[in-house]
mmCIF file of C-alpha atoms in Angstrom:
data_model
loop_
_atom_site.group_PDB
_atom_site.id
_atom_site.type_symbol
_atom_site.label_atom_id
_atom_site.label_comp_id
_atom_site.label_asym_id
_atom_site.label_seq_id
_atom_site.Cartn_x
_atom_site.Cartn_y
_atom_site.Cartn_z
ATOM 1 C CA MET A 3 0.000 0.000 0.000
ATOM 2 C CA VAL A 4 1.197 3.481 -0.870
ATOM 3 C CA LYS A 5 1.233 5.653 2.264
ATOM 4 C CA THR A 6 -0.356 9.003 1.496
ATOM 5 C CA ILE A 7 -0.779 12.275 3.387
ATOM 6 C CA ILE A 8 -3.211 15.049 2.437
ATOM 7 C CA ILE A 9 -2.292 18.611 3.494
ATOM 8 C CA ASP A 10 -4.951 21.265 2.921
ATOM 9 C CA ASP A 11 -6.302 24.032 5.166
ATOM 10 C CA GLU A 12 -9.867 23.471 3.937
ATOM 11 C CA GLU A 13 -11.591 20.529 5.623
ATOM 12 C CA PRO A 14 -14.101 19.890 2.772
ATOM 13 C CA ALA A 15 -11.180 19.666 0.315
ATOM 14 C CA ARG A 16 -9.349 17.185 2.570
ATOM 15 C CA GLU A 17 -12.412 15.004 3.002
ATOM 16 C CA TYR A 18 -13.349 15.094 -0.679
ATOM 17 C CA LEU A 19 -9.872 14.045 -1.822
ATOM 18 C CA LYS A 20 -9.780 11.228 0.738
ATOM 19 C CA LYS A 21 -13.150 9.958 -0.482
ATOM 20 C CA LEU A 22 -11.884 9.929 -4.077
ATOM 21 C CA ILE A 23 -8.774 7.996 -3.085
ATOM 22 C CA ASP A 24 -10.716 5.506 -0.952
ATOM 23 C CA ARG A 25 -13.316 4.989 -3.667
ATOM 24 C CA TYR A 26 -11.092 4.580 -6.709
ATOM 25 C CA PHE A 27 -7.842 3.214 -5.239
ATOM 26 C CA PRO A 28 -8.885 1.230 -2.131
ATOM 27 C CA ASN A 29 -6.280 -1.514 -2.507
ATOM 28 C CA LYS A 30 -3.357 0.623 -3.629
ATOM 29 C CA PHE A 31 -3.347 3.813 -1.544
ATOM 30 C CA THR A 32 -3.996 4.467 2.119
ATOM 31 C CA VAL A 33 -4.398 7.958 3.576
ATOM 32 C CA VAL A 34 -2.476 7.800 6.859
ATOM 33 C CA LYS A 35 -3.093 11.444 7.834
ATOM 34 C CA LYS A 36 -5.091 14.511 6.839
ATOM 35 C CA CYS A 37 -3.393 17.743 7.902
ATOM 36 C CA LYS A 38 -4.875 21.230 8.210
ATOM 37 C CA ASP A 39 -1.703 23.334 8.072
ATOM 38 C CA ILE A 40 2.026 23.407 7.379
ATOM 39 C CA GLU A 41 3.105 22.654 10.949
ATOM 40 C CA GLN A 42 0.900 19.587 11.244
ATOM 41 C CA GLY A 43 1.963 18.488 7.781
ATOM 42 C CA PHE A 44 5.653 18.767 8.615
ATOM 43 C CA HIS A 45 5.372 16.658 11.782
ATOM 44 C CA SER A 46 3.142 14.084 10.063
ATOM 45 C CA ILE A 47 5.608 13.642 7.202
ATOM 46 C CA LYS A 48 8.443 13.168 9.701
ATOM 47 C CA HIS A 49 6.385 10.628 11.655
ATOM 48 C CA TYR A 50 4.667 8.599 8.925
ATOM 49 C CA LYS A 51 7.349 8.860 6.197
ATOM 50 C CA PRO A 52 4.798 8.800 3.353
ATOM 51 C CA ASP A 53 5.440 7.737 -0.217
ATOM 52 C CA LEU A 54 3.163 10.420 -1.643
ATOM 53 C CA VAL A 55 1.902 13.796 -0.383
ATOM 54 C CA PHE A 56 -1.054 15.723 -1.799
ATOM 55 C CA LEU A 57 -0.052 19.272 -0.916
ATOM 56 C CA ASP A 58 -2.170 22.414 -1.159
ATOM 57 C CA ILE A 59 -0.154 25.328 -2.493
ATOM 58 C CA LYS A 60 -1.884 28.317 -0.910
ATOM 59 C CA MET A 61 -2.804 27.980 2.771
ATOM 60 C CA GLN A 62 -3.568 30.518 5.484
ATOM 61 C CA ASN A 63 -0.252 30.140 7.320
ATOM 62 C CA GLY A 64 2.017 29.801 4.295
ATOM 63 C CA SER A 65 2.423 27.860 1.076
ATOM 64 C CA GLY A 66 3.166 24.274 0.214
ATOM 65 C CA PHE A 67 6.514 25.487 -1.109
ATOM 66 C CA ASP A 68 7.329 26.819 2.372
ATOM 67 C CA LEU A 69 6.674 23.361 3.795
ATOM 68 C CA LEU A 70 9.047 21.645 1.366
ATOM 69 C CA LYS A 71 11.812 24.114 2.237
ATOM 70 C CA GLN A 72 11.766 22.775 5.803
ATOM 71 C CA PHE A 73 13.166 19.437 4.608
ATOM 72 C CA ASP A 74 16.856 18.971 3.892
ATOM 73 C CA VAL A 75 15.899 16.035 1.666
ATOM 74 C CA VAL A 76 12.500 15.658 -0.002
ATOM 75 C CA ASP A 77 12.366 11.870 -0.331
ATOM 76 C CA PHE A 78 8.654 11.567 -1.099
ATOM 77 C CA GLU A 79 6.630 12.348 -4.205
ATOM 78 C CA VAL A 80 4.474 15.483 -4.265
ATOM 79 C CA ILE A 81 1.254 16.180 -6.120
ATOM 80 C CA PHE A 82 0.280 19.817 -5.612
ATOM 81 C CA THR A 83 -3.378 20.767 -5.336
ATOM 82 C CA THR A 84 -4.543 24.321 -5.976
ATOM 83 C CA ALA A 85 -7.585 26.370 -6.861
ATOM 84 C CA HIS A 86 -5.320 28.934 -8.546
ATOM 85 C CA SER A 87 -4.089 28.002 -12.026
ATOM 86 C CA GLU A 88 -1.306 30.614 -11.881
ATOM 87 C CA TYR A 89 0.555 28.380 -9.414
ATOM 88 C CA ALA A 90 0.801 25.522 -11.918
ATOM 89 C CA ILE A 91 4.043 26.746 -13.510
ATOM 90 C CA GLU A 92 5.679 27.228 -10.104
ATOM 91 C CA ALA A 93 4.595 23.713 -9.123
ATOM 92 C CA ILE A 94 6.358 22.331 -12.188
ATOM 93 C CA LYS A 95 9.510 24.307 -11.346
ATOM 94 C CA GLN A 96 9.467 22.675 -7.905
ATOM 95 C CA SER A 97 9.800 19.283 -9.664
ATOM 96 C CA ALA A 98 6.411 18.111 -8.451
ATOM 97 C CA LEU A 99 5.139 14.850 -9.858
ATOM 98 C CA ASP A 100 1.930 16.591 -10.942
ATOM 99 C CA TYR A 101 -0.588 19.236 -9.920
ATOM 100 C CA LEU A 102 -4.367 19.100 -9.661
ATOM 101 C CA LEU A 103 -6.734 22.041 -10.010
ATOM 102 C CA LYS A 104 -9.608 22.252 -7.523
ATOM 103 C CA PRO A 105 -12.289 21.090 -7.534
ATOM 104 C CA ILE A 106 -10.393 17.887 -8.277
ATOM 105 C CA ASP A 107 -11.785 15.823 -11.122
ATOM 106 C CA GLN A 108 -11.616 12.049 -10.704
ATOM 107 C CA MET A 109 -10.070 11.589 -14.159
ATOM 108 C CA ASP A 110 -7.326 14.116 -13.386
ATOM 109 C CA LEU A 111 -6.664 12.287 -10.125
ATOM 110 C CA TYR A 112 -6.545 8.975 -11.986
ATOM 111 C CA SER A 113 -4.015 10.422 -14.445
ATOM 112 C CA ALA A 114 -1.802 11.752 -11.630
ATOM 113 C CA VAL A 115 -1.912 8.412 -9.799
ATOM 114 C CA LYS A 116 -0.978 6.511 -12.964
ATOM 115 C CA LYS A 117 1.956 8.856 -13.440
ATOM 116 C CA TYR A 118 3.070 8.114 -9.872
ATOM 117 C CA GLN A 119 2.782 4.359 -10.417
ATOM 118 C CA LYS A 120 4.692 4.505 -13.689
ATOM 119 C CA LYS A 121 7.505 6.514 -12.113
ATOM 120 C CA THR A 122 7.660 4.117 -9.149
ATOM 121 C CA GLU A 123 7.834 1.066 -11.413
ATOM 122 C CA TYR A 124 10.601 2.679 -13.458
ATOM 123 C CA LYS A 125 12.538 3.599 -10.317
ATOM 124 C CA ASN A 126 12.205 0.071 -8.908
ATOM 125 C CA GLU A 127 13.511 -1.432 -12.140
ATOM 126 C CA LEU A 128 16.502 0.928 -12.128
ATOM 127 C CA ASP A 129 17.164 0.055 -8.474
ATOM 128 C CA ARG A 130 17.226 -3.652 -9.348
ATOM 129 C CA ILE A 131 19.657 -3.042 -12.204
ATOM 130 C CA ARG A 132 21.863 -0.854 -10.023
ATOM 131 C CA LEU A 133 21.933 -3.464 -7.242
ATOM 132 C CA LEU A 134 22.832 -6.163 -9.754
ATOM 133 C CA LEU A 135 25.753 -4.121 -11.093
ATOM 134 C CA GLU A 136 26.995 -3.407 -7.573
ATOM 135 C CA ASN A 137 26.873 -7.111 -6.703
ATOM 136 C CA ILE A 138 28.747 -8.031 -9.887
ATOM 137 C CA ASP A 139 31.558 -5.607 -9.071
ATOM 138 C CA PRO A 140 31.564 -5.095 -5.285
ATOM 139 C CA GLY A 141 35.207 -4.053 -5.278
ATOM 140 C CA ASN A 142 34.690 -1.023 -7.499
ATOM 141 C CA HIS A 143 35.662 2.077 -5.520
ATOM 142 C CA LEU A 144 35.618 4.524 -8.436
ATOM 143 C CA HIS A 145 32.144 5.666 -7.463
ATOM 144 C CA PRO A 146 32.043 5.930 -3.665
ATOM 145 C CA LYS A 147 28.906 6.715 -1.718
ATOM 146 C CA ILE A 148 28.721 10.343 -0.633
ATOM 147 C CA ALA A 149 27.259 11.187 2.777
ATOM 148 C CA PHE A 150 25.052 14.268 2.489
ATOM 149 C CA PRO A 151 24.011 15.708 5.875
ATOM 150 C CA THR A 152 20.279 15.929 6.554
ATOM 151 C CA GLU A 153 18.213 17.048 9.521
ATOM 152 C CA ASP A 154 18.026 13.472 10.839
ATOM 153 C CA GLY A 155 21.520 12.243 9.971
ATOM 154 C CA TYR A 156 23.002 11.480 6.554
ATOM 155 C CA LYS A 157 21.713 10.437 3.147
ATOM 156 C CA LEU A 158 24.128 8.101 1.343
ATOM 157 C CA ILE A 159 24.166 8.504 -2.436
ATOM 158 C CA LYS A 160 26.517 6.730 -4.823
ATOM 159 C CA SER A 161 28.301 9.377 -6.851
ATOM 160 C CA ASN A 162 27.632 7.736 -10.232
ATOM 161 C CA SER A 163 23.872 7.919 -9.590
ATOM 162 C CA ILE A 164 24.080 11.736 -9.656
ATOM 163 C CA GLN A 165 23.592 13.262 -13.102
ATOM 164 C CA TYR A 166 23.938 16.917 -12.135
ATOM 165 C CA CYS A 167 23.385 19.404 -9.318
ATOM 166 C CA LYS A 168 21.705 22.801 -9.500
ATOM 167 C CA ALA A 169 22.115 25.770 -7.161
ATOM 168 C CA GLU A 170 18.919 27.166 -5.665
ATOM 169 C CA GLY A 171 20.090 30.009 -3.440
ATOM 170 C CA ASN A 172 21.675 28.524 -0.300
ATOM 171 C CA TYR A 173 20.144 25.182 -1.250
ATOM 172 C CA SER A 174 21.046 22.718 -3.982
ATOM 173 C CA ARG A 175 18.889 20.274 -5.912
ATOM 174 C CA ILE A 176 20.477 16.917 -6.748
ATOM 175 C CA PHE A 177 19.220 15.296 -9.965
ATOM 176 C CA LEU A 178 19.654 11.532 -10.123
ATOM 177 C CA VAL A 179 19.958 9.292 -13.176
ATOM 178 C CA ASP A 180 16.650 7.577 -12.360
ATOM 179 C CA GLY A 181 14.763 10.860 -12.815
ATOM 180 C CA ASN A 182 14.312 11.640 -9.120
ATOM 181 C CA SER A 183 15.669 14.730 -7.387
ATOM 182 C CA PHE A 184 15.950 16.050 -3.851
ATOM 183 C CA ILE A 185 16.935 19.283 -2.136
ATOM 184 C CA LEU A 186 19.803 19.721 0.304
ATOM 185 C CA ALA A 187 20.420 22.653 2.628
ATOM 186 C CA ARG A 188 23.936 23.081 1.222
ATOM 187 C CA THR A 189 25.469 25.430 -1.296
ATOM 188 C CA LEU A 190 26.649 24.089 -4.640
ATOM 189 C CA LYS A 191 30.212 24.977 -3.619
ATOM 190 C CA LYS A 192 30.000 22.639 -0.609
ATOM 191 C CA ILE A 193 28.607 19.822 -2.729
ATOM 192 C CA ASP A 194 31.323 20.356 -5.342
ATOM 193 C CA GLU A 195 33.922 19.831 -2.610
ATOM 194 C CA GLN A 196 32.347 16.485 -1.678
ATOM 195 C CA LEU A 197 32.048 14.933 -5.136
ATOM 196 C CA PRO A 198 34.994 13.295 -6.999
ATOM 197 C CA SER A 199 36.594 15.957 -9.210
ATOM 198 C CA HIS A 200 37.626 13.475 -11.923
ATOM 199 C CA PHE A 201 33.939 12.934 -12.756
ATOM 200 C CA PHE A 202 32.240 16.199 -11.767
ATOM 201 C CA LEU A 203 32.817 19.675 -13.194
ATOM 202 C CA ARG A 204 31.333 23.065 -12.296
ATOM 203 C CA ILE A 205 30.287 24.393 -15.710
ATOM 204 C CA HIS A 206 28.335 27.406 -14.457
ATOM 205 C CA LYS A 207 27.648 29.165 -11.168
ATOM 206 C CA SER A 208 24.367 27.241 -11.050
ATOM 207 C CA TYR A 209 25.377 23.830 -12.437
ATOM 208 C CA LEU A 210 27.688 20.984 -11.427
ATOM 209 C CA VAL A 211 27.690 18.118 -13.957
ATOM 210 C CA ASN A 212 28.726 14.468 -13.965
ATOM 211 C CA LEU A 213 30.710 14.304 -17.215
ATOM 212 C CA ASN A 214 29.872 10.603 -17.634
ATOM 213 C CA TYR A 215 26.339 11.635 -18.593
ATOM 214 C CA VAL A 216 27.240 14.288 -21.179
ATOM 215 C CA LYS A 217 26.401 13.324 -24.758
ATOM 216 C CA GLU A 218 26.928 16.557 -26.682
ATOM 217 C CA TYR A 219 28.619 19.963 -26.632
ATOM 218 C CA THR A 220 27.141 22.772 -28.750
ATOM 219 C CA ASN A 221 28.134 26.405 -29.268
ATOM 220 C CA THR A 222 25.176 27.652 -31.289
ATOM 221 C CA GLY A 223 23.577 30.655 -29.618
ATOM 222 C CA GLY A 224 25.830 30.137 -26.614
ATOM 223 C CA ASN A 225 27.708 27.208 -25.097
ATOM 224 C CA TYR A 226 25.741 24.207 -23.823
ATOM 225 C CA LEU A 227 26.102 20.617 -22.680
ATOM 226 C CA THR A 228 23.345 18.153 -23.521
ATOM 227 C CA LEU A 229 22.959 15.252 -21.102
ATOM 228 C CA ILE A 230 21.779 11.703 -21.846
ATOM 229 C CA ASN A 231 18.246 12.657 -20.725
ATOM 230 C CA ASN A 232 18.330 15.472 -23.341
ATOM 231 C CA GLU A 233 18.464 18.252 -20.763
ATOM 232 C CA ARG A 234 20.495 21.230 -22.021
ATOM 233 C CA LEU A 235 22.633 23.068 -19.484
ATOM 234 C CA PRO A 236 24.465 26.382 -20.090
ATOM 235 C CA ILE A 237 28.234 26.742 -19.861
ATOM 236 C CA ALA A 238 29.628 29.968 -18.430
ATOM 237 C CA SER A 239 31.951 31.805 -20.859
ATOM 238 C CA ARG A 240 34.870 31.634 -18.431
ATOM 239 C CA LYS A 241 34.386 27.846 -18.160
ATOM 240 C CA LYS A 242 34.316 27.104 -21.900
ATOM 241 C CA THR A 243 38.000 26.212 -22.268
ATOM 242 C CA GLU A 244 38.070 23.997 -19.183
ATOM 243 C CA VAL A 245 34.886 22.186 -20.234
ATOM 244 C CA LEU A 246 36.275 21.495 -23.724
ATOM 245 C CA GLU A 247 39.545 20.201 -22.298
ATOM 246 C CA ARG A 248 37.778 17.863 -19.898
ATOM 247 C CA ILE A 249 35.442 16.547 -22.602
ATOM 248 C CA LEU A 250 38.230 15.949 -25.123
ATOM 249 C CA GLU A 251 40.484 14.200 -22.608
ATOM 250 C CA ARG A 252 37.712 11.670 -21.982
#
């Protein structure tokens, strides 16, 4: 069963969403907690460790974005709910799995849930492949696990599972090869110091890239690296020479 938490400051909205989940996904999802505000939501997430959170964007005591900023690592999926369509773009920027406009339509909910299930299945398959490769070559120390500090301790991530890192103010978002990402309360400079320099390169003030996942360099309309997932990241002018040297030496 997928553990789910609903966070919304409107009781009718909380109850309606729970009824939809119970009615259409009774054997797949269980709502472990319904929360009325950010504080209750934060403590419930820490306690229940949900797989999926339905999170209202605009609440009386803050926004859903404010709640996420309280976590060093966001290790659960988020589906934003909002009555305000103008928040949709911001929800996408926050790397949410999906967003639902209120009043929530059952078909939109079904689509969001299917997206969650598909992503989970894909992640599980990648985890199985990664575990197999690690068991085949347990003595490989080229890609050590990096200990990233979190509020509760440390999150251990193997360096070759990181595709790139992006600065977000005093925070950094880590993008993994499996398509997931999480936020750390650390600057990109600090993360750069932790990761192996023979694989990672700071190509811009906002981007740190694992060169193993670069598939193309282009200089049309600027300088860019294209990664294996087809994301295109800018290269700072002062970094152009260093980037070219590192790519060519590989």
